Short mmCIF file of N, CA and C in Angstrom, two decimals:
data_model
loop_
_atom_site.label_atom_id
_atom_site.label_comp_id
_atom_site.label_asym_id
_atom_site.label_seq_id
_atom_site.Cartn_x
_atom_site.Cartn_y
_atom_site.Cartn_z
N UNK A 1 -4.87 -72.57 5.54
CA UNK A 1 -3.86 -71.54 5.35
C UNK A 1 -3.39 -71.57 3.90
N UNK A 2 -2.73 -70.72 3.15
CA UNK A 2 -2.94 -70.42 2.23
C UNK A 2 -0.91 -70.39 1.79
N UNK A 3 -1.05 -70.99 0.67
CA UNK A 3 0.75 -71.31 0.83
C UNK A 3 1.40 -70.68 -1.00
N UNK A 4 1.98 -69.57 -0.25
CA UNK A 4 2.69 -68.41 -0.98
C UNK A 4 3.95 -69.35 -1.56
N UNK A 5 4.43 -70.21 -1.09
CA UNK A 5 5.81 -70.97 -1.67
C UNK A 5 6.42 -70.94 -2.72
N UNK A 6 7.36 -70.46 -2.73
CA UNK A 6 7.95 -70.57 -4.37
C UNK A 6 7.42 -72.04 -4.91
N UNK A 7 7.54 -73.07 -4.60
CA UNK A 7 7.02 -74.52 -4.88
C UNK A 7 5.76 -74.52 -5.53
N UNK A 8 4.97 -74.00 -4.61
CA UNK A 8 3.35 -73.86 -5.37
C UNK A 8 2.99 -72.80 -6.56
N UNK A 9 3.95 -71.54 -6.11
CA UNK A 9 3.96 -70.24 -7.07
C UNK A 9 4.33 -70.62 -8.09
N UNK A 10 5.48 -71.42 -7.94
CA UNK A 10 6.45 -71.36 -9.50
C UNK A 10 7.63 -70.52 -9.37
N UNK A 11 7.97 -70.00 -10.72
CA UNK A 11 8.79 -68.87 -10.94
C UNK A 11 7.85 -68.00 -11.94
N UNK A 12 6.36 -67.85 -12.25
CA UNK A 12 5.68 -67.04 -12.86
C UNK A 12 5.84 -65.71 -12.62
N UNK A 13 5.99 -64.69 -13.51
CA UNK A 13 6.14 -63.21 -13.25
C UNK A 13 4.55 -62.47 -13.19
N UNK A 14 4.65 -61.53 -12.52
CA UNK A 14 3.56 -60.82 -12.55
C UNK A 14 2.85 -60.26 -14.12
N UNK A 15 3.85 -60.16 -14.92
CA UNK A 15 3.42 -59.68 -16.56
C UNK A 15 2.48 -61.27 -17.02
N UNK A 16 2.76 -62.06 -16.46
CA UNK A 16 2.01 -63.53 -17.53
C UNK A 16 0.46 -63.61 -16.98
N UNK A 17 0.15 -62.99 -15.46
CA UNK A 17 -0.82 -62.58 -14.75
C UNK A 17 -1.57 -61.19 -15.08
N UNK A 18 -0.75 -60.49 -15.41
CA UNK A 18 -1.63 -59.10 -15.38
C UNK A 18 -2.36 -58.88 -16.57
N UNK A 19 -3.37 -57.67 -16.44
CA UNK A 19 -4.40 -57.36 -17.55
C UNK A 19 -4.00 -56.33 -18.21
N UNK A 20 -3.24 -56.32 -19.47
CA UNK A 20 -2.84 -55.18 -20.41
C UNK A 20 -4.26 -53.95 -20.80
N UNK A 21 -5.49 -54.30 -20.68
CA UNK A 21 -6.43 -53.27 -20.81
C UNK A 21 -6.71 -52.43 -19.46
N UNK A 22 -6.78 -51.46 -19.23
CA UNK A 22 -6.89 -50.68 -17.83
C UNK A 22 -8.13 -49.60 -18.38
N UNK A 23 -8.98 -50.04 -17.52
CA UNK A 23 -10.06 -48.69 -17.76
C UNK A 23 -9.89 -47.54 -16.35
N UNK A 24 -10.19 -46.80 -17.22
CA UNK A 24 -9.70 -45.62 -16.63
C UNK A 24 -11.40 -44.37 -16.56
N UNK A 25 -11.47 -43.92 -15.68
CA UNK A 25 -12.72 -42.74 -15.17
C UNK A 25 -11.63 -41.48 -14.79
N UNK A 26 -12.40 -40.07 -15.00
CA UNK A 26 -11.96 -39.27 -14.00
C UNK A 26 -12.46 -39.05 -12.86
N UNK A 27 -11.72 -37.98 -12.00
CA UNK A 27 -12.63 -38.22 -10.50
C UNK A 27 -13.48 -37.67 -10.19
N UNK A 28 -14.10 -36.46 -11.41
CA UNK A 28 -15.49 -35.89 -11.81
C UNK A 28 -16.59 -37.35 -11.77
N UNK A 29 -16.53 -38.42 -12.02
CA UNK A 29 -17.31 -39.44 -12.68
C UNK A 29 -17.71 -39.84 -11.44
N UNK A 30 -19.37 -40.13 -11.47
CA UNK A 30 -20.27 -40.31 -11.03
C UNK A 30 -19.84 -41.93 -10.16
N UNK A 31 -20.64 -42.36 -9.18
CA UNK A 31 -20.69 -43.75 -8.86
C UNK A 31 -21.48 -44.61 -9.88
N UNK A 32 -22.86 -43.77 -10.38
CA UNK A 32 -23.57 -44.62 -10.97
C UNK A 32 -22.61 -44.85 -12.21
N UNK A 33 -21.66 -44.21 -12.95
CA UNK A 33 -20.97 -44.03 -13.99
C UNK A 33 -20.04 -45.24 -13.76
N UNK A 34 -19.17 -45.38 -12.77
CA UNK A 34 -18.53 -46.08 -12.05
C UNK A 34 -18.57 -47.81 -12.14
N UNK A 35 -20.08 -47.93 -11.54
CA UNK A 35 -20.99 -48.90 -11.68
C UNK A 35 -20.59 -49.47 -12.55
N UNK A 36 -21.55 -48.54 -13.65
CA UNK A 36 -22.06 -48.99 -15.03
C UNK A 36 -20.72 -49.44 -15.90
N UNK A 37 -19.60 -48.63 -15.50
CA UNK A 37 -18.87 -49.02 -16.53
C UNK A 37 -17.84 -50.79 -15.71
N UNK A 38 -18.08 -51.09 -14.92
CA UNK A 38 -17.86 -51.96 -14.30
C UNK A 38 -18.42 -53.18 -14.53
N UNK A 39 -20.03 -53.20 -14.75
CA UNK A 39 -20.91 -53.93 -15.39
C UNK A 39 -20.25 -54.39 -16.52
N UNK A 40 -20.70 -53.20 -17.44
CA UNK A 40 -20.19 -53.17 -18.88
C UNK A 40 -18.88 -53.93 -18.86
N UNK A 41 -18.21 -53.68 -18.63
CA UNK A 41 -16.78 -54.14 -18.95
C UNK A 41 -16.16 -55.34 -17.81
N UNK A 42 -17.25 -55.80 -17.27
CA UNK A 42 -17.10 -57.15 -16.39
C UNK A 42 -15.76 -57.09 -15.37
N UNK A 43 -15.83 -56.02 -14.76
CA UNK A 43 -14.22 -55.90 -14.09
C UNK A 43 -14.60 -55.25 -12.54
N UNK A 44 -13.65 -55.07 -11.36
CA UNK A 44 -13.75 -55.05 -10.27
C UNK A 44 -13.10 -53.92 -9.77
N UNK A 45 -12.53 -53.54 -10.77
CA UNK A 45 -11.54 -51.88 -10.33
C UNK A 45 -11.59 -51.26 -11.60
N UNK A 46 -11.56 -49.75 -10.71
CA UNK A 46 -11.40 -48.86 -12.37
C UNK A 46 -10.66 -47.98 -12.30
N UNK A 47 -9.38 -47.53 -12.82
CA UNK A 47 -8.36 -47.02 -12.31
C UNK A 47 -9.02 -45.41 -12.17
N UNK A 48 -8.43 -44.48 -11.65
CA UNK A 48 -9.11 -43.00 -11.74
C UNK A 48 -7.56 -41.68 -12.07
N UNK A 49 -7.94 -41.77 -13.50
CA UNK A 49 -6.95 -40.58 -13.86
C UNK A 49 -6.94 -39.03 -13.87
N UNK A 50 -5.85 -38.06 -13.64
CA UNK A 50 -6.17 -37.03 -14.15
C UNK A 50 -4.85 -36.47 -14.90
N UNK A 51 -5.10 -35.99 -15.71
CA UNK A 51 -4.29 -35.53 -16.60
C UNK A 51 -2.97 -36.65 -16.31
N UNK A 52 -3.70 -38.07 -17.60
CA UNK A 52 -2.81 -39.02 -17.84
C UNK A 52 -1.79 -39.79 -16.26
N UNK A 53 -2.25 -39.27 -15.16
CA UNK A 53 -1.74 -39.71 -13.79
C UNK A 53 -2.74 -40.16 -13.19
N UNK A 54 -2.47 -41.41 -12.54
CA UNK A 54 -2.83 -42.50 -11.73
C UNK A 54 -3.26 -41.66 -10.56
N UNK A 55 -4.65 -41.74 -10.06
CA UNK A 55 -4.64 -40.37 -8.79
C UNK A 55 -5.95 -41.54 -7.45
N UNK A 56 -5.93 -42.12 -8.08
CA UNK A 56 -6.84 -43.47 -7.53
C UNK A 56 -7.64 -45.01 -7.98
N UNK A 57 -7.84 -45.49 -7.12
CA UNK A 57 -8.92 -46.83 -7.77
C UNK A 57 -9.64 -47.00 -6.83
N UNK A 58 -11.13 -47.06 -7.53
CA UNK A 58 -12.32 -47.59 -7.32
C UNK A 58 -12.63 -49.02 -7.24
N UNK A 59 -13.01 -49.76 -6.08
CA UNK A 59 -13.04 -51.39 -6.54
C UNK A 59 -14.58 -51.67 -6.13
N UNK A 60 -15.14 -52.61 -6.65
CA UNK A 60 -16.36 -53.12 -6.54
C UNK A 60 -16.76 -53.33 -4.45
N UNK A 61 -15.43 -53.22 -3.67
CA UNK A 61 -15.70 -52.99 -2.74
C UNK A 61 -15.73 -51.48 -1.92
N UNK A 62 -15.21 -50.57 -2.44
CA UNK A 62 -15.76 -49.80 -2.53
C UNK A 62 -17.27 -49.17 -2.71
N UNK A 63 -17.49 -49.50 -3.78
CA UNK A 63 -19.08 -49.70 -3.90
C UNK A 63 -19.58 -50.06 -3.05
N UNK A 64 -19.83 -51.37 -2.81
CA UNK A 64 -20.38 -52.10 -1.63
C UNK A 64 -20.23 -51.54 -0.41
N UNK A 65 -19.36 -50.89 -0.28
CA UNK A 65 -18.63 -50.44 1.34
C UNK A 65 -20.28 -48.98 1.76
N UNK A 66 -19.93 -48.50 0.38
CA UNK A 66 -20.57 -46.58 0.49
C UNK A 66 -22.20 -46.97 0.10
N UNK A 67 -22.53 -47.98 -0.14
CA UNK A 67 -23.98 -48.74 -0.80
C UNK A 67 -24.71 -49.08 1.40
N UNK A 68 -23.36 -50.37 1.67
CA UNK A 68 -23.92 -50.30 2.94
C UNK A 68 -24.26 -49.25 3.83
N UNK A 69 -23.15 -48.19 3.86
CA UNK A 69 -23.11 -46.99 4.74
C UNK A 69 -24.32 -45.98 4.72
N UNK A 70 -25.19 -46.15 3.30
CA UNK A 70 -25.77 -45.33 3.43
C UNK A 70 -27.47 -46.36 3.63
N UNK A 71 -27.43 -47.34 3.60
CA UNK A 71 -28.65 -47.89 4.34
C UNK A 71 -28.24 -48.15 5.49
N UNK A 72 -27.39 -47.85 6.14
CA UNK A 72 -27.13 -47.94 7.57
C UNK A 72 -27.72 -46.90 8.04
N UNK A 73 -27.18 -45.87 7.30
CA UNK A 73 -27.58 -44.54 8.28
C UNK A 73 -29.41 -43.93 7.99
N UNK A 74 -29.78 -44.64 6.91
CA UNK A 74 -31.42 -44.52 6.56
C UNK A 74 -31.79 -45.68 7.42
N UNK A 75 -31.70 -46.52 7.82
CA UNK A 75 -32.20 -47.36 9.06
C UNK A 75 -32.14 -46.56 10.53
N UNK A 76 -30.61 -46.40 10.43
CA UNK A 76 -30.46 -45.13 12.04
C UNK A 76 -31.72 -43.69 12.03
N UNK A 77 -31.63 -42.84 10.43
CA UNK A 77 -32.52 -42.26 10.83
C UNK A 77 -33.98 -42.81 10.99
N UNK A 78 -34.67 -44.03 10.92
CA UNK A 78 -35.87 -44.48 10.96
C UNK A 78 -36.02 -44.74 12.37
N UNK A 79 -35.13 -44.65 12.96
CA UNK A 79 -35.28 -45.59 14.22
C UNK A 79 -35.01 -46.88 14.25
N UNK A 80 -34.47 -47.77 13.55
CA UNK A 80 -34.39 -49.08 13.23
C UNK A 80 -32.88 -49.45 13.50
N UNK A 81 -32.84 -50.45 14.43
CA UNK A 81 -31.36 -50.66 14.90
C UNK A 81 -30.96 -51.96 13.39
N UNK A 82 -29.09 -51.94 13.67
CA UNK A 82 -29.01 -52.90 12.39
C UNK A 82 -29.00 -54.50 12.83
#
């Protein structure tokens, strides 16, 4: 089990933790775009703006999630159970 405690936490603020660079896509932008810029820039979320507003995020599970779904359903159409 996993122990949230002020004791173990500290008194650390979320600013001494967080990442001041935020990459940002619009929601025109591709998955492979997505990807790539994820690669590139070694990170797990990519925020998704439009006109300078926060309108979603993309996370590397995401990916993974819509990557499985669609060899699921190319196995279903083969006939091939999972």
């Amino acid at each position: 089990k996993e122990d949230y405690s002020p004791a173990v936490l500290g008194r650390e603020l979320v600013k001494d933790w967080m990442t001041n660079r935020v990459v940002t896509l619009s929601p025109a932008a591709s998955l492979e775009r997505v990807c790539t810029v994820m690669v590139e820039e070694n990170i797990h979320r990519v925020f998704v703006t439009e006109e300078d507003r926060l309108v979603g995020v993309v996370s590397t599970f995401d990916v993974v999630r819509h990557v499985a779904r669609g060899a699921l359903a190319l196995r279903k159409d083969r006939g091939v159970k999972p």
